[in-house]
Amino acid sequence: MFDIDEIQDPAASIWVRSSSQFNTSTVIAITVFMFLLCACIVVGHLLEENRWANESITALLLGLASGGIVLLVSKGNSSKTLVFNEELFFIYLLPPIIFNAGFQVKKKQFFKNFSTILLFGVLGTVISFCLISAGVFLVFKKIGLTSLGVQDYLAIGAILSATDSVLNQDETPFLYSIVFGEGVVNDATSIVLFNAVQKLDLSDVSAMTFLSLLGTFLYLFFTSTILGVAVGLLSAYVIKTLYIGRHSTDREIALMMLMAYMSYLIAELISLSGILTVFFCGVVMSHYTWHNISESSRITTKHAFATMSFIAETFIFLYVGMDALDIDKWKDSEASAGTFLAISSAFLALVLIGRAAFVFPIANISNAITKKEPKKMDWRRQFISWWAGLMRGAVTVALSYNEFTDSGETSSSEHSLMITCTIIVVLFSTMVFGSVTKPLVEKLLGSNARQGASDVTDIASFEDLRLLFLETGDEGENGSSQQQPKARGFRLLMGWHPTLSAHHIWRKFDNKFMRPVFGGRGFVPYEPASPTGAADPSREHYEDDEQ
């Protein structure tokens, strides 16, 4: 006979010790969020055709509902399920969102409108930052909120300048490239401005201070971009040279993911902009690395990156919705309903004014410079660009926590008030402005939403598009009349003779120097069990958006 107490099972004892280390509240919180993520997916599917709803709004509403339930269960004590940590956001949640944005972006549209994107994303953000900071200073002074310092006013300007657009890439490709591209550069600029404000010595402000800020931004922009491009090219070269897919598709997928994430971490370690770095790393990987991996890996990576981005973004909006009902912050703010309404309304008004102050002037300046009609922004496009950039999202919330909390806790009632009012702005702008965006686009643009916006829609086929790109203007067998339609089509597409276009020069340089070294469709030699072949039809759809 054996005494059950004397039985010693090492595996069982290890399991008992490890299970006792679990924090029950943490497991419950994670379980709740997993359930809510699943609910978001199901509800989002059911509302796919609804013109008033999108997944961000769905996640916010589910978060609010869950926060309300937790608040009721706790009898009004607290709805806090997870403590918001900006490091969690910036290190784990933001990188997959930004990388997938660069990996999936229509590169031709993005780079053709790059000058306008930079004007909106850099100059526009600076204008908005200045106006919001000045407006907050004046409004707070008038309502008697004088405990905040100048550095806090400047930080609020940077916090509320970070946009979060909701345009659809397929429905409005031209406007999407402008607003989305602006959003990426805008987030990077807002974070750079925010960090610069934290280091600003207000005791010694002069003209050199502003020049120093400008120099810092230019340095961060170019070095971050170069780092992202370098890591992307390195991944392409390693995968192309070693033919990793011969032995394991898991390894080449893992290498792409790890190198993309590593680019973000390296940028943050050396105080660069991780957002710009991982975005351009995604752009380069989609142009070179993606074509060097095996067929199954191409399908896997495209869907895996999109899935990770979707989950991270949904998780963020779920938490923002739940955090809005954190009763502790509302109590700590010690403010009346009128104060909440006044400050939140002031924030929203400044956001509207700050965006209008640069969208319409910059758009009209761009129209005066641009000669091609399809690239000009009429008043409808200008209005949609202004409206679509009014949403505020996760970056705004994260920067607000960074400024006004210490390890998730606020040190004063004013700081709690700033966080709660910022969350109100995020909720209102996302649910109200976001829900109206799609019907607004349909109303103003209607069936002409795609007209003149996409480079490929005016061409009879993708084969014709490639012929136009390769057209040099030489005469055919029957003389110049045979080539005339293609020449006209090319000039319509590019705006000038192909031998003078930047796109044509880049294509020649890319084909002659870059792709033979770093890979890409048609330039990686075929070998048995190699990751790619010279003629792979599965890449045709992806190549249409290259350059």
Coordinates of C-alpha atoms in Angstrom, one line a residue:
M1 CA 0.0 0.0 0.0
F2 CA 1.1 3.5 -0.8
D3 CA 0.4 6.6 1.1
I4 CA -0.8 9.2 -1.4
D5 CA 1.0 11.9 0.5
E6 CA 4.3 10.2 0.0
I7 CA 4.0 10.1 -3.8
Q8 CA 6.4 12.6 -5.3
D9 CA 5.7 13.4 -8.9
P10 CA 8.3 16.1 -10.1
A11 CA 6.1 17.1 -13.0
A12 CA 3.1 17.5 -10.8
S13 CA 5.0 19.5 -8.2
I14 CA 6.4 21.8 -10.9
W15 CA 2.9 22.4 -12.3
V16 CA 1.6 23.2 -8.8
R17 CA 4.3 25.7 -8.1
S18 CA 3.9 27.4 -11.5
S19 CA 0.2 27.5 -11.2
S20 CA 0.4 29.1 -7.8
Q21 CA 2.4 32.0 -9.3
F22 CA -0.5 33.0 -11.6
N23 CA -2.2 36.2 -10.7
T24 CA -5.9 35.4 -10.9
S25 CA -6.9 39.0 -11.7
T26 CA -4.4 39.1 -14.6
V27 CA -5.8 35.8 -16.0
I28 CA -9.3 37.2 -15.8
A29 CA -8.3 40.5 -17.4
I30 CA -6.7 38.7 -20.3
T31 CA -9.6 36.3 -20.7
V32 CA -12.0 39.2 -20.8
F33 CA -9.9 40.9 -23.5
M34 CA -9.7 37.8 -25.6
F35 CA -13.4 37.4 -25.4
L36 CA -13.9 41.0 -26.5
L37 CA -11.5 40.7 -29.4
C38 CA -13.5 37.7 -30.6
A39 CA -16.7 39.7 -30.2
C40 CA -15.2 42.6 -32.2
I41 CA -14.3 40.3 -35.1
V42 CA -17.9 38.8 -35.1
V43 CA -19.6 42.2 -34.8
G44 CA -17.3 43.8 -37.3
H45 CA -18.2 41.0 -39.8
L46 CA -21.9 41.6 -39.3
L47 CA -21.5 45.4 -39.7
E48 CA -19.2 45.1 -42.7
E49 CA -21.7 46.7 -45.1
N50 CA -22.9 49.3 -42.6
R51 CA -22.0 52.8 -43.8
W52 CA -22.0 54.3 -40.3
A53 CA -19.9 51.8 -38.4
N54 CA -16.3 50.6 -38.5
E55 CA -14.2 48.3 -36.4
S56 CA -12.7 51.1 -34.4
I57 CA -16.1 52.3 -33.3
T58 CA -17.2 48.7 -32.6
A59 CA -14.2 48.2 -30.4
L60 CA -14.7 51.5 -28.5
L61 CA -18.4 50.7 -27.9
L62 CA -17.6 47.1 -26.7
G63 CA -14.9 48.6 -24.4
L64 CA -17.4 51.1 -23.0
A65 CA -20.0 48.4 -22.5
S66 CA -17.5 46.1 -20.8
G67 CA -16.2 48.9 -18.6
G68 CA -19.8 49.6 -17.6
I69 CA -20.3 46.0 -16.7
V70 CA -17.2 45.9 -14.6
L71 CA -18.2 49.1 -12.9
L72 CA -21.6 47.6 -12.0
V73 CA -20.0 44.3 -10.7
S74 CA -17.5 46.3 -8.6
K75 CA -20.5 48.4 -7.3
G76 CA -19.0 51.6 -8.6
N77 CA -15.6 51.2 -7.1
S78 CA -13.5 50.8 -10.2
S79 CA -13.7 49.6 -13.8
K80 CA -10.0 49.2 -14.2
T81 CA -9.2 45.8 -15.7
L82 CA -5.7 46.5 -16.9
V83 CA -3.4 49.4 -16.0
F84 CA -2.5 51.4 -19.2
N85 CA 1.2 51.4 -19.8
E86 CA 2.6 53.5 -22.6
E87 CA 5.6 51.2 -22.8
L88 CA 3.2 48.3 -23.7
F89 CA 1.7 50.5 -26.4
F90 CA 4.9 51.9 -27.9
I91 CA 7.0 48.6 -27.7
Y92 CA 4.4 45.9 -28.4
L93 CA 1.3 47.3 -30.0
L94 CA 2.4 50.2 -32.2
P95 CA 5.2 48.4 -34.2
P96 CA 3.0 45.8 -36.0
I97 CA 0.4 48.5 -36.9
I98 CA 3.0 50.8 -38.5
F99 CA 4.9 48.0 -40.1
N100 CA 1.8 46.6 -41.8
A101 CA 0.9 50.1 -43.0
G102 CA 4.2 50.3 -44.8
F103 CA 4.1 46.7 -46.0
Q104 CA 0.5 47.0 -47.5
V105 CA 0.7 50.6 -48.7
K106 CA 0.2 51.4 -52.4
K107 CA 3.8 52.6 -53.0
K108 CA 3.2 54.2 -56.3
Q109 CA 0.5 56.5 -54.9
F110 CA 2.4 57.2 -51.8
F111 CA 5.6 58.3 -53.4
K112 CA 3.9 60.2 -56.2
N113 CA 2.3 62.4 -53.5
F114 CA 5.2 62.4 -51.2
S115 CA 5.8 66.1 -51.3
T116 CA 2.2 66.9 -50.4
I117 CA 2.4 64.2 -47.7
L118 CA 5.4 65.8 -46.2
L119 CA 3.8 69.3 -46.2
F120 CA 0.7 68.0 -44.5
G121 CA 2.6 65.7 -42.1
V122 CA 5.4 68.0 -41.1
L123 CA 4.5 71.6 -41.7
G124 CA 0.8 71.0 -41.0
T125 CA 1.6 69.2 -37.7
V126 CA 3.8 72.1 -36.6
I127 CA 1.1 74.7 -37.4
S128 CA -1.5 72.6 -35.5
F129 CA 0.9 72.2 -32.6
C130 CA 1.5 76.0 -32.3
L131 CA -2.2 76.9 -32.6
I132 CA -3.4 74.2 -30.1
S133 CA -0.7 75.1 -27.6
A134 CA -1.5 78.8 -27.8
G135 CA -5.2 78.2 -27.7
V136 CA -4.9 75.9 -24.6
F137 CA -2.9 78.6 -22.8
L138 CA -5.5 81.3 -23.5
V139 CA -8.5 79.1 -22.7
F140 CA -7.1 77.7 -19.5
K141 CA -6.2 81.2 -18.4
K142 CA -9.7 82.4 -19.0
I143 CA -11.4 79.6 -17.1
G144 CA -9.0 79.9 -14.2
L145 CA -7.0 76.7 -14.6
T146 CA -3.5 78.1 -13.9
S147 CA -1.7 75.3 -12.2
L148 CA -0.3 73.9 -15.4
G149 CA 3.0 75.2 -16.8
V150 CA 4.1 76.3 -20.2
Q151 CA 5.7 72.9 -20.8
D152 CA 2.3 71.2 -20.1
Y153 CA 0.6 73.5 -22.7
L154 CA 3.2 72.7 -25.3
A155 CA 2.8 68.9 -24.5
I156 CA -1.0 69.2 -24.9
G157 CA -0.4 70.8 -28.3
A158 CA 1.8 67.8 -29.4
I159 CA -0.7 65.3 -27.9
L160 CA -3.7 66.7 -29.7
S161 CA -1.8 67.1 -33.0
A162 CA -1.5 63.3 -33.5
T163 CA -4.2 62.2 -36.1
D164 CA -5.9 58.9 -36.7
S165 CA -7.6 58.6 -40.1
V166 CA -10.3 56.1 -41.3
L167 CA -10.4 56.5 -45.1
N168 CA -10.6 53.4 -47.2
Q169 CA -7.7 52.6 -49.5
D170 CA -9.8 51.0 -52.2
E171 CA -12.6 53.5 -52.3
T172 CA -10.4 56.7 -52.3
P173 CA -6.8 55.7 -53.2
F174 CA -5.7 59.3 -53.9
L175 CA -7.1 60.8 -50.8
Y176 CA -6.1 57.7 -48.8
S177 CA -2.5 58.1 -49.9
I178 CA -2.5 61.7 -48.8
V179 CA -4.3 61.3 -45.4
F180 CA -2.7 58.0 -44.5
G181 CA 0.8 59.1 -45.5
E182 CA 0.2 62.3 -43.5
G183 CA -0.9 60.2 -40.6
V184 CA 2.4 58.2 -40.5
V185 CA 4.5 61.3 -40.8
N186 CA 2.2 63.2 -38.4
D187 CA 2.6 60.6 -35.7
A188 CA 6.3 60.6 -36.0
T189 CA 6.4 64.5 -36.0
S190 CA 4.0 64.7 -33.0
I191 CA 6.2 62.2 -31.0
V192 CA 9.4 64.1 -31.9
L193 CA 7.7 67.4 -30.9
F194 CA 6.5 65.8 -27.6
N195 CA 10.0 64.5 -26.8
A196 CA 11.6 67.8 -27.7
V197 CA 9.2 69.6 -25.4
Q198 CA 10.2 67.3 -22.5
K199 CA 13.8 68.3 -23.0
L200 CA 13.1 72.0 -23.7
D201 CA 14.9 74.4 -21.3
L202 CA 12.3 77.1 -20.9
S203 CA 14.7 79.3 -18.9
D204 CA 16.7 80.0 -22.1
V205 CA 14.5 80.3 -25.1
S206 CA 15.8 82.1 -28.2
A207 CA 15.7 81.9 -32.0
M208 CA 18.4 79.2 -31.8
T209 CA 16.0 77.0 -29.8
F210 CA 13.6 76.8 -32.7
L211 CA 16.4 76.2 -35.2
S212 CA 17.7 73.4 -32.9
L213 CA 14.2 71.9 -32.9
L214 CA 14.1 72.0 -36.7
G215 CA 17.6 70.5 -37.0
T216 CA 16.6 67.8 -34.6
F217 CA 13.6 66.9 -36.6
L218 CA 15.4 66.8 -39.9
Y219 CA 18.1 64.6 -38.4
L220 CA 15.6 62.2 -36.9
F221 CA 13.5 62.0 -40.1
F222 CA 16.4 61.2 -42.4
T223 CA 18.4 58.9 -40.1
S224 CA 15.3 57.0 -39.1
T225 CA 14.3 56.5 -42.8
I226 CA 17.8 55.4 -43.7
L227 CA 17.9 52.9 -40.8
G228 CA 14.5 51.4 -41.9
V229 CA 15.7 51.1 -45.5
A230 CA 19.0 49.6 -44.5
V231 CA 17.3 46.9 -42.3
G232 CA 14.8 46.1 -45.1
L233 CA 17.6 45.8 -47.7
L234 CA 19.6 43.6 -45.3
S235 CA 16.7 41.2 -44.9
A236 CA 16.2 41.0 -48.6
Y237 CA 19.9 40.3 -49.2
V238 CA 20.2 37.6 -46.5
I239 CA 17.0 35.8 -47.6
K240 CA 18.0 36.0 -51.3
T241 CA 21.6 34.9 -50.8
L242 CA 21.0 32.1 -48.4
Y243 CA 17.8 30.7 -49.9
I244 CA 16.4 30.0 -46.5
G245 CA 13.1 28.8 -47.9
R246 CA 14.9 25.7 -49.3
H247 CA 14.9 24.1 -45.9
S248 CA 12.3 25.9 -43.8
T249 CA 9.6 28.4 -44.7
D250 CA 9.2 29.0 -41.0
R251 CA 12.7 30.4 -40.7
E252 CA 12.3 33.0 -43.5
I253 CA 9.0 34.2 -42.1
A254 CA 10.5 34.4 -38.6
L255 CA 13.5 36.3 -40.0
M256 CA 11.3 38.9 -41.7
M257 CA 9.3 39.4 -38.5
L258 CA 12.2 39.6 -36.2
M259 CA 14.2 42.0 -38.5
A260 CA 11.2 44.3 -38.9
Y261 CA 10.7 44.4 -35.1
M262 CA 14.5 44.8 -34.6
S263 CA 14.5 47.9 -36.8
Y264 CA 12.0 49.6 -34.5
L265 CA 13.8 48.6 -31.3
I266 CA 17.2 49.8 -32.7
A267 CA 15.7 53.1 -33.6
E268 CA 14.2 53.6 -30.1
L269 CA 17.5 52.5 -28.5
I270 CA 19.5 55.2 -30.3
S271 CA 16.7 57.8 -29.8
L272 CA 15.5 57.9 -33.4
S273 CA 11.9 57.7 -34.6
G274 CA 10.8 54.0 -34.5
I275 CA 7.6 54.8 -36.4
L276 CA 9.4 56.1 -39.5
T277 CA 12.0 53.4 -39.3
V278 CA 9.6 50.4 -39.1
F279 CA 7.3 52.1 -41.7
F280 CA 10.0 52.4 -44.4
C281 CA 11.4 49.0 -43.4
G282 CA 7.9 47.6 -44.3
V283 CA 8.0 49.5 -47.6
V284 CA 11.4 48.1 -48.6
M285 CA 10.5 44.6 -47.4
S286 CA 7.4 44.5 -49.6
H287 CA 9.4 45.7 -52.6
Y288 CA 12.4 43.3 -52.3
T289 CA 12.2 40.8 -49.4
W290 CA 8.6 39.6 -50.1
H291 CA 9.6 38.6 -53.7
N292 CA 12.5 36.5 -52.4
I293 CA 10.6 34.2 -50.1
S294 CA 8.7 31.0 -51.1
E295 CA 5.2 30.9 -52.4
S296 CA 3.6 29.7 -49.1
S297 CA 5.6 32.3 -47.1
R298 CA 4.4 35.1 -49.3
I299 CA 0.8 34.2 -48.6
T300 CA 1.5 33.6 -44.9
T301 CA 3.4 36.9 -44.3
K302 CA 0.8 39.1 -46.0
H303 CA -2.0 37.7 -43.9
A304 CA 0.1 37.4 -40.7
F305 CA 1.2 41.0 -40.7
A306 CA -2.3 42.2 -41.4
T307 CA -3.7 40.0 -38.6
M308 CA -1.2 41.2 -36.0
S309 CA -1.9 44.8 -37.0
F310 CA -5.7 44.2 -36.7
I311 CA -5.5 42.6 -33.3
A312 CA -3.1 45.3 -31.9
E313 CA -5.3 48.1 -33.2
T314 CA -8.5 46.5 -31.9
F315 CA -6.9 45.8 -28.5
I316 CA -6.0 49.5 -28.2
F317 CA -9.5 50.8 -29.0
L318 CA -11.0 48.2 -26.6
Y319 CA -8.8 49.4 -23.8
V320 CA -9.5 53.1 -24.5
G321 CA -13.2 52.3 -24.3
M322 CA -12.8 50.5 -21.0
D323 CA -10.4 53.1 -19.6
A324 CA -13.0 55.8 -20.2
L325 CA -15.1 54.4 -17.4
D326 CA -12.2 54.2 -14.9
I327 CA -14.1 55.9 -12.0
D328 CA -10.8 56.6 -10.1
K329 CA -9.6 59.2 -12.7
W330 CA -12.9 60.9 -12.8
K331 CA -13.0 61.2 -9.0
D332 CA -9.3 62.3 -8.8
S333 CA -10.0 65.1 -11.3
E334 CA -12.3 66.8 -8.7
A335 CA -14.1 68.7 -11.5
S336 CA -17.7 69.4 -12.3
A337 CA -19.6 68.3 -15.4
G338 CA -19.4 71.9 -16.7
T339 CA -15.6 71.9 -16.4
F340 CA -15.3 68.6 -18.3
L341 CA -17.6 69.9 -21.0
A342 CA -15.8 73.2 -21.3
I343 CA -12.3 71.7 -21.5
S344 CA -13.3 68.9 -23.8
S345 CA -15.2 71.3 -26.1
A346 CA -12.2 73.6 -26.1
F347 CA -9.9 70.7 -27.1
L348 CA -12.3 69.7 -29.9
A349 CA -12.6 73.3 -31.2
L350 CA -8.8 73.7 -31.2
V351 CA -8.4 70.4 -33.1
L352 CA -10.9 71.6 -35.8
I353 CA -9.2 75.0 -36.1
G354 CA -5.7 73.6 -36.0
R355 CA -6.4 71.2 -38.8
A356 CA -8.3 73.7 -41.0
A357 CA -5.4 76.2 -40.6
F358 CA -3.1 74.0 -42.6
V359 CA -5.2 71.7 -44.8
F360 CA -6.9 74.3 -46.9
P361 CA -3.9 76.7 -47.4
I362 CA -1.4 73.8 -48.1
A363 CA -3.9 72.1 -50.5
N364 CA -4.4 75.4 -52.5
I365 CA -0.6 76.0 -52.6
S366 CA -0.2 72.4 -53.9
N367 CA -2.9 73.0 -56.5
A368 CA -1.1 76.1 -57.7
I369 CA 2.1 74.2 -58.2
T370 CA 0.6 71.0 -59.6
K371 CA -0.1 71.0 -63.3
K372 CA -1.9 67.7 -63.6
E373 CA -5.6 68.0 -62.9
P374 CA -6.1 64.4 -61.4
K375 CA -3.6 65.3 -58.7
K376 CA -5.3 68.6 -57.7
M377 CA -7.5 68.8 -54.7
D378 CA -10.8 70.5 -55.3
W379 CA -12.9 71.8 -52.4
R380 CA -14.5 68.4 -51.9
R381 CA -11.2 66.6 -51.6
Q382 CA -9.9 69.3 -49.3
F383 CA -13.0 69.0 -47.1
I384 CA -12.7 65.2 -46.8
S385 CA -9.0 65.5 -46.1
W386 CA -9.8 67.9 -43.3
W387 CA -12.6 65.8 -41.9
A388 CA -10.8 62.5 -42.1
G389 CA -7.9 63.8 -40.1
L390 CA -10.0 65.0 -37.2
M391 CA -10.0 61.7 -35.4
R392 CA -7.7 61.2 -32.4
G393 CA -6.6 57.7 -31.4
A394 CA -4.1 55.6 -29.5
V395 CA -1.1 57.8 -30.0
T396 CA -3.0 60.7 -28.4
V397 CA -3.9 58.6 -25.4
A398 CA -0.4 57.1 -25.0
L399 CA 1.2 60.5 -25.1
S400 CA -1.3 61.9 -22.6
Y401 CA -0.5 59.1 -20.1
N402 CA 3.2 59.7 -20.7
E403 CA 2.8 63.4 -19.8
F404 CA 0.4 63.3 -17.0
T405 CA 1.0 60.0 -15.1
D406 CA 3.8 58.3 -13.3
S407 CA 3.6 54.5 -13.4
G408 CA -0.1 54.8 -14.3
E409 CA -1.0 57.1 -11.4
T410 CA -1.7 60.8 -11.6
S411 CA -0.1 63.2 -9.2
S412 CA -2.7 66.0 -9.2
S413 CA -6.3 66.6 -10.0
E414 CA -5.4 68.7 -13.0
H415 CA -3.4 65.9 -14.5
S416 CA -6.4 63.5 -14.0
L417 CA -8.6 66.2 -15.6
M418 CA -6.3 66.4 -18.7
I419 CA -6.3 62.6 -19.2
T420 CA -10.1 62.3 -18.9
C421 CA -10.7 65.2 -21.2
T422 CA -8.3 63.7 -23.7
I423 CA -10.1 60.4 -23.6
I424 CA -13.4 62.2 -24.2
V425 CA -11.9 63.9 -27.3
V426 CA -10.7 60.5 -28.6
L427 CA -14.1 58.9 -28.0
F428 CA -16.1 61.7 -29.5
S429 CA -13.9 62.2 -32.5
T430 CA -13.7 58.5 -33.3
M431 CA -17.4 57.7 -32.9
V432 CA -18.9 60.9 -34.3
F433 CA -16.4 62.0 -37.0
G434 CA -15.4 58.4 -37.8
S435 CA -19.0 57.2 -38.3
V436 CA -19.8 60.2 -40.6
T437 CA -16.7 59.8 -42.8
K438 CA -17.9 57.0 -45.1
P439 CA -21.3 58.6 -45.8
L440 CA -19.6 62.0 -46.3
V441 CA -17.2 60.5 -48.9
E442 CA -20.2 58.9 -50.8
K443 CA -22.1 62.1 -50.7
L444 CA -19.4 64.5 -51.9
L445 CA -17.5 62.2 -54.3
G446 CA -20.2 59.6 -55.1
S447 CA -19.3 57.4 -58.0
N448 CA -16.3 59.6 -58.9
A449 CA -14.4 58.7 -55.8
R450 CA -11.8 56.7 -57.7
Q451 CA -11.8 59.0 -60.8
G452 CA -8.3 60.1 -61.5
A453 CA -7.0 58.7 -58.3
S454 CA -5.5 55.4 -59.3
D455 CA -2.8 55.0 -61.9
V456 CA -4.0 51.6 -63.0
T457 CA -7.7 52.3 -63.5
D458 CA -7.3 54.3 -66.7
I459 CA -5.2 51.6 -68.4
A460 CA -6.9 48.7 -70.3
S461 CA -4.8 46.1 -68.6
F462 CA -1.8 45.6 -66.4
E463 CA 0.1 44.5 -69.5
D464 CA -0.6 47.8 -71.1
L465 CA 0.7 49.5 -68.0
R466 CA 4.0 47.7 -68.1
L467 CA 4.3 48.5 -71.8
L468 CA 3.7 52.2 -71.0
F469 CA 6.4 52.1 -68.4
L470 CA 8.9 50.5 -70.8
E471 CA 7.9 52.8 -73.7
T472 CA 10.8 54.9 -74.8
G473 CA 9.3 56.7 -77.7
D474 CA 11.1 54.8 -80.4
E475 CA 9.4 54.2 -83.7
G476 CA 7.9 50.8 -84.5
E477 CA 7.9 48.9 -87.7
N478 CA 5.3 51.0 -89.3
G479 CA 6.6 54.4 -88.2
S480 CA 5.8 56.8 -85.4
S481 CA 2.0 56.6 -85.8
Q482 CA 2.0 53.1 -84.3
Q483 CA 3.6 54.3 -81.1
Q484 CA 1.6 57.5 -80.7
P485 CA -1.3 56.1 -78.5
K486 CA 1.2 54.6 -76.0
A487 CA 3.2 57.8 -75.8
R488 CA 0.1 59.8 -75.1
G489 CA -1.0 57.3 -72.5
F490 CA 2.4 57.5 -70.8
R491 CA 2.4 61.3 -70.8
L492 CA -1.1 61.2 -69.4
L493 CA 0.1 58.8 -66.7
M494 CA 3.3 60.5 -65.7
G495 CA 2.8 64.0 -66.8
W496 CA 6.0 64.4 -69.0
H497 CA 8.3 62.4 -71.3
P498 CA 9.4 59.1 -69.6
T499 CA 13.1 59.8 -70.1
L500 CA 12.7 62.8 -67.9
S501 CA 10.5 61.4 -65.2
A502 CA 11.8 60.5 -61.8
H503 CA 9.8 57.3 -61.8
H504 CA 11.4 56.2 -65.1
I505 CA 14.9 57.0 -63.8
W506 CA 14.2 55.0 -60.6
R507 CA 12.9 52.0 -62.6
K508 CA 16.1 51.9 -64.6
F509 CA 18.3 52.3 -61.6
D510 CA 16.3 49.7 -59.6
N511 CA 16.3 47.1 -62.5
K512 CA 20.0 47.6 -63.2
F513 CA 21.6 47.9 -59.8
M514 CA 19.2 47.2 -56.9
R515 CA 17.2 44.1 -57.9
P516 CA 20.1 42.0 -59.1
V517 CA 21.6 42.4 -55.6
F518 CA 18.5 42.5 -53.3
G519 CA 16.1 40.5 -55.4
G520 CA 12.6 41.2 -56.7
R521 CA 10.3 39.8 -59.4
G522 CA 12.1 38.7 -62.5
F523 CA 15.7 39.1 -61.2
V524 CA 16.2 36.3 -58.7
P525 CA 17.6 33.3 -60.7
Y526 CA 15.5 30.1 -60.5
E527 CA 17.1 27.1 -58.9
P528 CA 15.5 23.9 -57.7
A529 CA 13.9 24.4 -54.3
S530 CA 14.9 28.1 -54.4
P531 CA 12.5 30.6 -52.7
T532 CA 11.4 32.1 -56.0
G533 CA 11.3 31.7 -59.7
A534 CA 11.8 34.1 -62.6
A535 CA 8.2 34.1 -63.6
D536 CA 5.8 33.8 -60.8
P537 CA 2.2 34.8 -61.6
S538 CA 1.3 35.1 -58.0
R539 CA 3.3 38.3 -57.7
E540 CA 1.6 40.1 -60.5
H541 CA -1.1 41.7 -58.3
Y542 CA 1.5 42.9 -55.8
E543 CA 3.8 44.4 -58.5
D544 CA 1.1 46.7 -59.8
D545 CA 1.5 48.9 -56.7
E546 CA 5.3 48.9 -56.8
Q547 CA 7.2 52.1 -57.1

